[in-house]
C-alpha cells in the first residue's frame, strides 16, 4: 500500500525552541511527569468522523477538503482507503487510539444486514492494520442521529420500530467495539430531547432511553465488554433541549435509573460551554461523583453559540482540565480529539498541524497542571479557606453530631460571626499566570 500523506514525515518532539511546524514543542511521549510518562497521562485518540470523513461542509457550502484518499466516495474501497489514511496518520503522530461511529466506517446500506456485513469486512481490515502496532479503539458508538428515521430520537423516539432499529445498531457497534479492543462505549444523545413539549411525553421518553441503556449494558457484559459505558452530555444542538444537558443532569439520570455502576461520563469541552459552564466545571462535577471517564478534547468559540469543535489551543483551559484529571488519578478513557479543522484549512498538512496543536496544548496543560500541584499555593489556599471547619463545631457538623436547634443556640451565643475571609480570586489568578508564564 502506498503512502497517502507523502510530504508528511513522522512527527517527533523537538522542544519549545523548534520552528518546525511538523514537530512537537511540548508533547514528549516518554517524559515523566508526576511519576508517569506523558503518553500514559495523555491517551490521545483520533476521531474517525472529523479526521477521515468530514470535508468542511456547512449550512452554506459544500466540502472544501478532499477526503477521498484516492478512492471513489461511498464505496468499500473508500472505506478501506480511510482505514489506510487513518493508520498512517496515527502512526505518524504517535496516536494510539481511535474513536468511531458505525457509519463513519462504511457507507450505510438500505438494509441493516448489508450494513452489518460491510462493518464485518471493514473491522477485519482494521484488525489486520492493528497487528504489529499498539493502536487500539478508545471507544465506539452508533450514529443514531444522522439518518432521517432518528428525527425524533432513538431511545426517545415515538416509533417502536425505530427503537428496535437503534437497538440493532447498538448491538453491532458493541460487537465492533469489543472486536477492536475498545475501552469504552459512548451514548451521545444528539436527538434524545425535544423541540416542543406540546407533542412530547418526557417521562415516557426518559424511561425508554434508560431501558435501552440497560439492554446495552446486559448485552455488552454478555459478550465480554468490561469497559465503561459513557454518556456524553450536551445541552442542545441539534435538538432545542437535550436530556443529557450537562454532567449534573446526566449523573442524576444515571442514578435514578440504576445505571451509575456501569456508566461514567465523556465530557466534551464545547458541550460544557454550551451548557453555560466552564469545561473545568463539568470535569469537576463528574470527578467528585466518581464519574469522570473520558474526554472529548476540543474548544468552542466565545463569540459563537454553537458547537464549533475547534482544535484546543487555549492553554488555560487545557491546564485546568489536566489539573482535574491529575486530581482524579487519570482517566479510564482518554482524550479524543472531537475537533475539526476550520473550513478554510483544507489541505492534508492542516490535518497534521491541527493534531500537533491539540497534542501540544494538552501536553503543555499537563506540564503546567503538574507545576500548579507541585507549587502548592492554590491547593494550600483552598485548604486554608475551609480551616474554620477543623474546630469542634465544624467536626460535629461534618459528623452529623449536632441538631439545627443546637446550631441556632450556638449562633445566639455568637452575636454576629466575623466575615468569612477574602476569596483572593485576583491573587490566585496572578499565581496561575505566574506558573503558566515562568
Ligand atoms: C456531537 C458529538 C459527537 C459525539 C459522538 O456534538 O460530540 O461527535 O462525540 O457521537
Ligand atoms: Co463529542
PDB file of N, CA, C and O in Angstrom, residues 11 35 41 86 98 142 181 200 202 212 225 234 243 252 327 358 394 423:
ATOM      1  N   UNK A  11       6.192  12.575  13.042  1.00  0.00           N
ATOM      2  CA  UNK A  11       6.312  13.801  13.851  1.00  0.00           C
ATOM      3  C   UNK A  11       7.056  13.472  15.152  1.00  0.00           C
ATOM      4  O   UNK A  11       6.629  12.586  15.901  1.00  0.00           O
ATOM      5  N   UNK A  35       5.625  11.110  38.006  1.00  0.00           N
ATOM      6  CA  UNK A  35       5.787   9.653  38.081  1.00  0.00           C
ATOM      7  C   UNK A  35       5.227   8.834  36.936  1.00  0.00           C
ATOM      8  O   UNK A  35       5.272   7.597  36.977  1.00  0.00           O
ATOM      9  N   UNK A  41      -0.260   9.584  30.638  1.00  0.00           N
ATOM     10  CA  UNK A  41      -1.197  10.617  31.109  1.00  0.00           C
ATOM     11  C   UNK A  41      -2.179  11.004  30.014  1.00  0.00           C
ATOM     12  O   UNK A  41      -3.291  11.407  30.293  1.00  0.00           O
ATOM     13  N   UNK A  86      -6.094   6.644   7.977  1.00  0.00           N
ATOM     14  CA  UNK A  86      -6.181   6.801   9.435  1.00  0.00           C
ATOM     15  C   UNK A  86      -4.987   6.174  10.137  1.00  0.00           C
ATOM     16  O   UNK A  86      -4.407   6.773  11.051  1.00  0.00           O
ATOM     17  N   UNK A  98      -8.285   5.311  18.506  1.00  0.00           N
ATOM     18  CA  UNK A  98      -9.243   5.980  17.618  1.00  0.00           C
ATOM     19  C   UNK A  98     -10.646   5.774  18.174  1.00  0.00           C
ATOM     20  O   UNK A  98     -10.893   4.846  18.949  1.00  0.00           O
ATOM     21  N   UNK A 142     -22.765   4.198  18.145  1.00  0.00           N
ATOM     22  CA  UNK A 142     -23.650   4.072  16.992  1.00  0.00           C
ATOM     23  C   UNK A 142     -24.190   5.466  16.661  1.00  0.00           C
ATOM     24  O   UNK A 142     -24.589   6.198  17.565  1.00  0.00           O
ATOM     25  N   UNK A 181     -11.027  -4.045  20.567  1.00  0.00           N
ATOM     26  CA  UNK A 181     -10.354  -3.815  21.856  1.00  0.00           C
ATOM     27  C   UNK A 181     -10.711  -2.496  22.517  1.00  0.00           C
ATOM     28  O   UNK A 181      -9.892  -1.925  23.237  1.00  0.00           O
ATOM     29  N   UNK A 200     -44.715  16.087  23.383  1.00  0.00           N
ATOM     30  CA  UNK A 200     -43.698  15.201  23.960  1.00  0.00           C
ATOM     31  C   UNK A 200     -44.061  14.701  25.351  1.00  0.00           C
ATOM     32  O   UNK A 200     -44.469  15.488  26.219  1.00  0.00           O
ATOM     33  N   UNK A 202     -42.179  13.485  28.209  1.00  0.00           N
ATOM     34  CA  UNK A 202     -40.781  13.445  28.671  1.00  0.00           C
ATOM     35  C   UNK A 202     -40.507  12.213  29.531  1.00  0.00           C
ATOM     36  O   UNK A 202     -39.501  11.519  29.359  1.00  0.00           O
ATOM     37  N   UNK A 212     -33.110   1.256  27.111  1.00  0.00           N
ATOM     38  CA  UNK A 212     -32.194   0.922  26.007  1.00  0.00           C
ATOM     39  C   UNK A 212     -30.756   0.826  26.541  1.00  0.00           C
ATOM     40  O   UNK A 212     -29.991  -0.058  26.141  1.00  0.00           O
ATOM     41  N   UNK A 225     -17.616  -7.374  27.214  1.00  0.00           N
ATOM     42  CA  UNK A 225     -17.176  -5.971  27.284  1.00  0.00           C
ATOM     43  C   UNK A 225     -17.036  -5.581  28.753  1.00  0.00           C
ATOM     44  O   UNK A 225     -18.018  -5.550  29.489  1.00  0.00           O
ATOM     45  N   UNK A 234     -24.667  16.996  26.487  1.00  0.00           N
ATOM     46  CA  UNK A 234     -24.694  18.190  25.626  1.00  0.00           C
ATOM     47  C   UNK A 234     -26.078  18.821  25.790  1.00  0.00           C
ATOM     48  O   UNK A 234     -27.081  18.108  25.737  1.00  0.00           O
ATOM     49  N   UNK A 243     -31.816  15.863  26.685  1.00  0.00           N
ATOM     50  CA  UNK A 243     -31.997  15.366  28.062  1.00  0.00           C
ATOM     51  C   UNK A 243     -30.690  15.299  28.836  1.00  0.00           C
ATOM     52  O   UNK A 243     -30.667  15.546  30.034  1.00  0.00           O
ATOM     53  N   UNK A 252     -27.612  12.550  37.573  1.00  0.00           N
ATOM     54  CA  UNK A 252     -28.923  12.340  38.204  1.00  0.00           C
ATOM     55  C   UNK A 252     -29.720  11.274  37.464  1.00  0.00           C
ATOM     56  O   UNK A 252     -30.319  10.375  38.069  1.00  0.00           O
ATOM     57  N   UNK A 327      -5.961  15.297  39.532  1.00  0.00           N
ATOM     58  CA  UNK A 327      -6.608  15.121  40.840  1.00  0.00           C
ATOM     59  C   UNK A 327      -7.513  13.892  40.845  1.00  0.00           C
ATOM     60  O   UNK A 327      -7.766  13.289  41.874  1.00  0.00           O
ATOM     61  N   UNK A 358      -3.277  20.358  18.995  1.00  0.00           N
ATOM     62  CA  UNK A 358      -4.085  19.785  20.076  1.00  0.00           C
ATOM     63  C   UNK A 358      -3.236  18.996  21.067  1.00  0.00           C
ATOM     64  O   UNK A 358      -3.394  19.130  22.291  1.00  0.00           O
ATOM     65  N   UNK A 394     -17.165  22.508  63.779  1.00  0.00           N
ATOM     66  CA  UNK A 394     -17.084  22.029  62.390  1.00  0.00           C
ATOM     67  C   UNK A 394     -17.112  20.515  62.331  1.00  0.00           C
ATOM     68  O   UNK A 394     -17.818  19.921  61.507  1.00  0.00           O
ATOM     69  N   UNK A 423     -11.811  35.788  49.376  1.00  0.00           N
ATOM     70  CA  UNK A 423     -11.677  34.695  48.402  1.00  0.00           C
ATOM     71  C   UNK A 423     -10.392  34.805  47.594  1.00  0.00           C
ATOM     72  O   UNK A 423      -9.970  33.819  46.984  1.00  0.00           O
TER      73      UNK A 423
END
